[in-house]
Amino acid sequence: MKTAIYPGTFDPITLGHVDVVQRGLKLFDKIIIAVADSPKKSPMFNVQMRLAMVNQTFDGESRIEALSFDGLLVNLAQTHQAIAILRGLRAASDFEYEFQLAAMNRKLDSDIESVFVMAREEYTFVSSSFIREISSMGGDVDALVPEAVRQHLPQHKG
Ligand code: ADP
């Protein structure tokens, strides 16, 4: 049983994140989506809400589990016997940060591999921060987020 942890802020979860999870399911038996509390990022949605939207998005998917966390990622991975940390790469601009994060996690636990996947091309420009920004200005981002998120965005009219 190969388990990977997919950590992130998911503020909110986007179709880019969903695509990363679906690719992860081709490589691993189980994906644990770990929603980081990230208080320093002053998230738009609190961690319970972000977790609820993730759970709703993957409702009924037996190979996906979601939880929230605020400690060290490698400790969480060890607790769940995860063999890998799953992350997504969009553009070269993601690389520097992801490289540092992976190197740091390897220092903390050399047994856990960081694995990177690329989402579909049409999602390469999708980020939670753009979703927050565009929707707060009244822009329509429905095509870029799961149904569970649409109803909670500021621009939503229904
Ligand atoms: P964090 O605060 O840890 O960066 P995010 O929720 O912003 O959390 O992102 C979690 C992971 O998902 C990161 O590895 C990020 O690069 C990846 N990711 C986010 N959006 C996309 C996307 N559209 N395509 C590919 N990877 C993505």
PDB file of C-alpha atoms and ligand atoms in Angstrom:
ATOM      1  CA  MET A   1       0.000   0.000   0.000  1.00  0.00           C
ATOM      2  CA  LYS A   2       1.720   3.162  -1.224  1.00  0.00           C
ATOM      3  CA  THR A   3       0.523   6.375   0.382  1.00  0.00           C
ATOM      4  CA  ALA A   4       1.489   9.930  -0.568  1.00  0.00           C
ATOM      5  CA  ILE A   5       0.739  13.141   1.277  1.00  0.00           C
ATOM      6  CA  TYR A   6      -0.314  16.170  -0.750  1.00  0.00           C
ATOM      7  CA  PRO A   7       0.161  19.229   1.468  1.00  0.00           C
ATOM      8  CA  GLY A   8      -0.972  22.739   0.678  1.00  0.00           C
ATOM      9  CA  THR A   9      -2.966  25.704   1.853  1.00  0.00           C
ATOM     10  CA  PHE A  10      -5.869  25.058  -0.549  1.00  0.00           C
ATOM     11  CA  ASP A  11      -7.286  28.575  -0.046  1.00  0.00           C
ATOM     12  CA  PRO A  12      -9.432  27.512  -1.866  1.00  0.00           C
ATOM     13  CA  ILE A  13      -8.899  24.212  -3.705  1.00  0.00           C
ATOM     14  CA  THR A  14      -8.785  24.740  -7.497  1.00  0.00           C
ATOM     15  CA  LEU A  15      -9.095  22.444 -10.516  1.00  0.00           C
ATOM     16  CA  GLY A  16      -5.287  22.648 -10.721  1.00  0.00           C
ATOM     17  CA  HIS A  17      -5.092  20.967  -7.297  1.00  0.00           C
ATOM     18  CA  VAL A  18      -7.731  18.408  -8.363  1.00  0.00           C
ATOM     19  CA  ASP A  19      -5.663  17.571 -11.447  1.00  0.00           C
ATOM     20  CA  VAL A  20      -2.550  17.058  -9.290  1.00  0.00           C
ATOM     21  CA  VAL A  21      -4.507  14.657  -7.033  1.00  0.00           C
ATOM     22  CA  GLN A  22      -5.803  12.687 -10.027  1.00  0.00           C
ATOM     23  CA  ARG A  23      -2.271  12.285 -11.375  1.00  0.00           C
ATOM     24  CA  GLY A  24      -1.103  11.235  -7.910  1.00  0.00           C
ATOM     25  CA  LEU A  25      -3.720   8.470  -7.869  1.00  0.00           C
ATOM     26  CA  LYS A  26      -2.015   6.922 -10.905  1.00  0.00           C
ATOM     27  CA  LEU A  27       1.217   6.635  -8.919  1.00  0.00           C
ATOM     28  CA  PHE A  28      -0.009   5.856  -5.404  1.00  0.00           C
ATOM     29  CA  ASP A  29      -2.714   3.698  -3.820  1.00  0.00           C
ATOM     30  CA  LYS A  30      -3.815   6.432  -1.473  1.00  0.00           C
ATOM     31  CA  ILE A  31      -3.470  10.220  -1.345  1.00  0.00           C
ATOM     32  CA  ILE A  32      -3.810  12.109   1.909  1.00  0.00           C
ATOM     33  CA  ILE A  33      -4.609  15.757   1.249  1.00  0.00           C
ATOM     34  CA  ALA A  34      -3.160  17.724   4.145  1.00  0.00           C
ATOM     35  CA  VAL A  35      -4.675  21.178   4.493  1.00  0.00           C
ATOM     36  CA  ALA A  36      -2.160  23.391   6.285  1.00  0.00           C
ATOM     37  CA  ASP A  37      -3.514  25.830   8.836  1.00  0.00           C
ATOM     38  CA  SER A  38      -1.040  28.476   7.463  1.00  0.00           C
ATOM     39  CA  PRO A  39      -2.028  31.346   9.810  1.00  0.00           C
ATOM     40  CA  LYS A  40       0.932  33.404   8.510  1.00  0.00           C
ATOM     41  CA  LYS A  41      -0.697  33.492   5.073  1.00  0.00           C
ATOM     42  CA  SER A  42      -3.879  35.042   6.539  1.00  0.00           C
ATOM     43  CA  PRO A  43      -6.092  32.724   4.498  1.00  0.00           C
ATOM     44  CA  MET A  44      -9.413  33.891   3.084  1.00  0.00           C
ATOM     45  CA  PHE A  45     -11.147  30.702   4.295  1.00  0.00           C
ATOM     46  CA  ASN A  46     -10.458  29.230   7.724  1.00  0.00           C
ATOM     47  CA  VAL A  47      -8.898  25.781   7.851  1.00  0.00           C
ATOM     48  CA  GLN A  48     -12.175  23.978   8.678  1.00  0.00           C
ATOM     49  CA  MET A  49     -13.829  25.579   5.666  1.00  0.00           C
ATOM     50  CA  ARG A  50     -10.891  24.759   3.359  1.00  0.00           C
ATOM     51  CA  LEU A  51     -10.961  21.153   4.576  1.00  0.00           C
ATOM     52  CA  ALA A  52     -14.747  20.957   4.106  1.00  0.00           C
ATOM     53  CA  MET A  53     -14.433  22.136   0.483  1.00  0.00           C
ATOM     54  CA  VAL A  54     -11.712  19.521  -0.152  1.00  0.00           C
ATOM     55  CA  ASN A  55     -13.837  16.773   1.421  1.00  0.00           C
ATOM     56  CA  GLN A  56     -16.876  17.776  -0.609  1.00  0.00           C
ATOM     57  CA  THR A  57     -14.821  17.832  -3.819  1.00  0.00           C
ATOM     58  CA  PHE A  58     -13.613  14.251  -3.334  1.00  0.00           C
ATOM     59  CA  ASP A  59     -16.751  12.885  -1.715  1.00  0.00           C
ATOM     60  CA  GLY A  60     -17.017   9.117  -2.266  1.00  0.00           C
ATOM     61  CA  GLU A  61     -13.401   8.668  -3.421  1.00  0.00           C
ATOM     62  CA  SER A  62     -12.205   5.796  -1.232  1.00  0.00           C
ATOM     63  CA  ARG A  63      -8.515   6.314  -2.071  1.00  0.00           C
ATOM     64  CA  ILE A  64      -8.488   9.935  -0.953  1.00  0.00           C
ATOM     65  CA  GLU A  65      -8.440  11.158   2.623  1.00  0.00           C
ATOM     66  CA  ALA A  66      -8.286  14.775   3.755  1.00  0.00           C
ATOM     67  CA  LEU A  67      -7.201  16.246   7.058  1.00  0.00           C
ATOM     68  CA  SER A  68      -5.936  19.521   8.467  1.00  0.00           C
ATOM     69  CA  PHE A  69      -2.569  19.972  10.157  1.00  0.00           C
ATOM     70  CA  ASP A  70      -0.399  22.622  11.731  1.00  0.00           C
ATOM     71  CA  GLY A  71       2.774  20.747  12.644  1.00  0.00           C
ATOM     72  CA  LEU A  72       5.756  19.432  10.760  1.00  0.00           C
ATOM     73  CA  LEU A  73       4.847  17.787   7.490  1.00  0.00           C
ATOM     74  CA  VAL A  74       7.402  14.970   7.815  1.00  0.00           C
ATOM     75  CA  ASN A  75       5.912  14.030  11.202  1.00  0.00           C
ATOM     76  CA  LEU A  76       2.491  13.793   9.609  1.00  0.00           C
ATOM     77  CA  ALA A  77       3.916  11.683   6.783  1.00  0.00           C
ATOM     78  CA  GLN A  78       5.549   9.331   9.293  1.00  0.00           C
ATOM     79  CA  THR A  79       2.324   8.989  11.294  1.00  0.00           C
ATOM     80  CA  HIS A  80       0.464   7.919   8.161  1.00  0.00           C
ATOM     81  CA  GLN A  81       3.304   5.749   6.780  1.00  0.00           C
ATOM     82  CA  ALA A  82       3.421   7.919   3.655  1.00  0.00           C
ATOM     83  CA  ILE A  83       6.367   7.183   1.379  1.00  0.00           C
ATOM     84  CA  ALA A  84       6.125  10.419  -0.600  1.00  0.00           C
ATOM     85  CA  ILE A  85       5.187  14.075  -0.556  1.00  0.00           C
ATOM     86  CA  LEU A  86       3.213  15.022  -3.653  1.00  0.00           C
ATOM     87  CA  ARG A  87       3.493  18.577  -5.039  1.00  0.00           C
ATOM     88  CA  GLY A  88       2.524  20.285  -8.255  1.00  0.00           C
ATOM     89  CA  LEU A  89       4.670  22.368 -10.569  1.00  0.00           C
ATOM     90  CA  ARG A  90       3.253  25.056 -12.811  1.00  0.00           C
ATOM     91  CA  ALA A  91       6.013  27.267 -14.146  1.00  0.00           C
ATOM     92  CA  ALA A  92       9.704  27.741 -13.506  1.00  0.00           C
ATOM     93  CA  SER A  93       8.694  30.280 -10.860  1.00  0.00           C
ATOM     94  CA  ASP A  94       7.417  27.442  -8.639  1.00  0.00           C
ATOM     95  CA  PHE A  95      10.709  25.621  -8.848  1.00  0.00           C
ATOM     96  CA  GLU A  96      12.887  27.645  -6.489  1.00  0.00           C
ATOM     97  CA  TYR A  97      10.464  27.369  -3.569  1.00  0.00           C
ATOM     98  CA  GLU A  98       9.591  23.717  -4.233  1.00  0.00           C
ATOM     99  CA  PHE A  99      13.289  22.847  -4.523  1.00  0.00           C
ATOM    100  CA  GLN A 100      14.040  24.392  -1.121  1.00  0.00           C
ATOM    101  CA  LEU A 101      11.027  22.743   0.475  1.00  0.00           C
ATOM    102  CA  ALA A 102      11.958  19.320  -0.907  1.00  0.00           C
ATOM    103  CA  ALA A 103      15.581  19.723   0.200  1.00  0.00           C
ATOM    104  CA  MET A 104      14.480  20.726   3.692  1.00  0.00           C
ATOM    105  CA  ASN A 105      12.046  17.825   3.974  1.00  0.00           C
ATOM    106  CA  ARG A 106      14.754  15.436   2.796  1.00  0.00           C
ATOM    107  CA  LYS A 107      17.060  16.773   5.534  1.00  0.00           C
ATOM    108  CA  LEU A 108      14.327  16.095   8.088  1.00  0.00           C
ATOM    109  CA  ASP A 109      13.545  12.607   6.782  1.00  0.00           C
ATOM    110  CA  SER A 110      15.629  11.145   3.971  1.00  0.00           C
ATOM    111  CA  ASP A 111      13.222   8.201   3.505  1.00  0.00           C
ATOM    112  CA  ILE A 112      10.374  10.355   2.220  1.00  0.00           C
ATOM    113  CA  GLU A 113      10.590  11.247  -1.479  1.00  0.00           C
ATOM    114  CA  SER A 114       9.177  14.454  -2.910  1.00  0.00           C
ATOM    115  CA  VAL A 115       7.317  13.762  -6.151  1.00  0.00           C
ATOM    116  CA  PHE A 116       6.272  16.507  -8.578  1.00  0.00           C
ATOM    117  CA  VAL A 117       3.576  16.362 -11.212  1.00  0.00           C
ATOM    118  CA  MET A 118       2.494  18.889 -13.840  1.00  0.00           C
ATOM    119  CA  ALA A 119      -1.175  19.713 -14.119  1.00  0.00           C
ATOM    120  CA  ARG A 120      -2.924  20.031 -17.482  1.00  0.00           C
ATOM    121  CA  GLU A 121      -1.717  22.984 -19.554  1.00  0.00           C
ATOM    122  CA  GLU A 122      -4.995  24.856 -19.156  1.00  0.00           C
ATOM    123  CA  TYR A 123      -4.439  24.953 -15.395  1.00  0.00           C
ATOM    124  CA  THR A 124      -0.857  26.185 -15.439  1.00  0.00           C
ATOM    125  CA  PHE A 125      -1.988  29.734 -14.719  1.00  0.00           C
ATOM    126  CA  VAL A 126      -4.484  28.717 -12.018  1.00  0.00           C
ATOM    127  CA  SER A 127      -3.573  29.565  -8.441  1.00  0.00           C
ATOM    128  CA  SER A 128      -5.641  30.006  -5.298  1.00  0.00           C
ATOM    129  CA  SER A 129      -4.418  33.587  -5.025  1.00  0.00           C
ATOM    130  CA  PHE A 130      -5.712  34.466  -8.516  1.00  0.00           C
ATOM    131  CA  ILE A 131      -9.032  32.810  -7.722  1.00  0.00           C
ATOM    132  CA  ARG A 132      -9.358  34.930  -4.557  1.00  0.00           C
ATOM    133  CA  GLU A 133      -8.316  38.120  -6.287  1.00  0.00           C
ATOM    134  CA  ILE A 134     -10.422  37.772  -9.421  1.00  0.00           C
ATOM    135  CA  SER A 135     -13.555  36.621  -7.604  1.00  0.00           C
ATOM    136  CA  SER A 136     -13.277  39.436  -5.063  1.00  0.00           C
ATOM    137  CA  MET A 137     -13.343  41.903  -7.975  1.00  0.00           C
ATOM    138  CA  GLY A 138     -16.432  40.267  -9.435  1.00  0.00           C
ATOM    139  CA  GLY A 139     -14.717  38.101 -12.037  1.00  0.00           C
ATOM    140  CA  ASP A 140     -16.137  34.715 -13.005  1.00  0.00           C
ATOM    141  CA  VAL A 141     -13.797  31.875 -12.063  1.00  0.00           C
ATOM    142  CA  ASP A 142     -16.395  29.094 -11.989  1.00  0.00           C
ATOM    143  CA  ALA A 143     -14.588  27.122 -14.699  1.00  0.00           C
ATOM    144  CA  LEU A 144     -11.429  26.954 -12.586  1.00  0.00           C
ATOM    145  CA  VAL A 145     -12.714  25.680  -9.238  1.00  0.00           C
ATOM    146  CA  PRO A 146     -14.709  22.635  -8.102  1.00  0.00           C
ATOM    147  CA  GLU A 147     -18.448  22.965  -7.474  1.00  0.00           C
ATOM    148  CA  ALA A 148     -17.874  22.851  -3.699  1.00  0.00           C
ATOM    149  CA  VAL A 149     -15.932  26.133  -3.965  1.00  0.00           C
ATOM    150  CA  ARG A 150     -18.125  28.082  -6.415  1.00  0.00           C
ATOM    151  CA  GLN A 151     -20.941  28.772  -3.989  1.00  0.00           C
ATOM    152  CA  HIS A 152     -18.524  30.259  -1.438  1.00  0.00           C
ATOM    153  CA  LEU A 153     -16.772  32.753  -3.712  1.00  0.00           C
ATOM    154  CA  PRO A 154     -17.709  36.429  -3.370  1.00  0.00           C
ATOM    155  CA  GLN A 155     -18.840  36.821  -7.005  1.00  0.00           C
ATOM    156  CA  HIS A 156     -21.376  34.017  -6.694  1.00  0.00           C
ATOM    157  CA  LYS A 157     -24.893  35.260  -7.293  1.00  0.00           C
ATOM    158  CA  GLY A 158     -27.010  32.246  -6.378  1.00  0.00           C
TER     159      GLY A 158
HETATM  160  P1  ADP B   1       1.214  26.122  -0.562  1.00  0.00           P
HETATM  161  O1  ADP B   1       0.845  27.212   0.385  1.00  0.00           O
HETATM  162  O2  ADP B   1       1.843  24.935   0.113  1.00  0.00           O
HETATM  163  O3  ADP B   1       2.002  26.573  -1.769  1.00  0.00           O
HETATM  164  P2  ADP B   1      -1.010  25.709  -2.391  1.00  0.00           P
HETATM  165  O4  ADP B   1      -2.390  25.266  -2.018  1.00  0.00           O
HETATM  166  O5  ADP B   1      -0.871  27.053  -3.007  1.00  0.00           O
HETATM  167  O6  ADP B   1      -0.193  25.553  -1.065  1.00  0.00           O
HETATM  168  O7  ADP B   1      -0.366  24.659  -3.382  1.00  0.00           O
HETATM  169  C1  ADP B   1      -0.154  23.312  -3.030  1.00  0.00           C
HETATM  170  C2  ADP B   1       0.639  22.604  -4.118  1.00  0.00           C
HETATM  171  O8  ADP B   1      -0.164  22.504  -5.297  1.00  0.00           O
HETATM  172  C3  ADP B   1       1.925  23.306  -4.543  1.00  0.00           C
HETATM  173  O9  ADP B   1       2.909  22.334  -4.846  1.00  0.00           O
HETATM  174  C4  ADP B   1       1.517  24.042  -5.795  1.00  0.00           C
HETATM  175  O10 ADP B   1       2.634  24.251  -6.648  1.00  0.00           O
HETATM  176  C5  ADP B   1       0.542  23.042  -6.393  1.00  0.00           C
HETATM  177  N1  ADP B   1      -0.396  23.674  -7.317  1.00  0.00           N
HETATM  178  C6  ADP B   1      -1.313  24.626  -7.051  1.00  0.00           C
HETATM  179  N2  ADP B   1      -2.006  24.990  -8.165  1.00  0.00           N
HETATM  180  C7  ADP B   1      -1.502  24.209  -9.167  1.00  0.00           C
HETATM  181  C8  ADP B   1      -1.772  24.096 -10.569  1.00  0.00           C
HETATM  182  N3  ADP B   1      -2.675  24.875 -11.168  1.00  0.00           N
HETATM  183  N4  ADP B   1      -1.053  23.202 -11.287  1.00  0.00           N
HETATM  184  C9  ADP B   1      -0.110  22.438 -10.694  1.00  0.00           C
HETATM  185  N5  ADP B   1       0.196  22.496  -9.373  1.00  0.00           N
HETATM  186  C10 ADP B   1      -0.486  23.366  -8.627  1.00  0.00           C
END
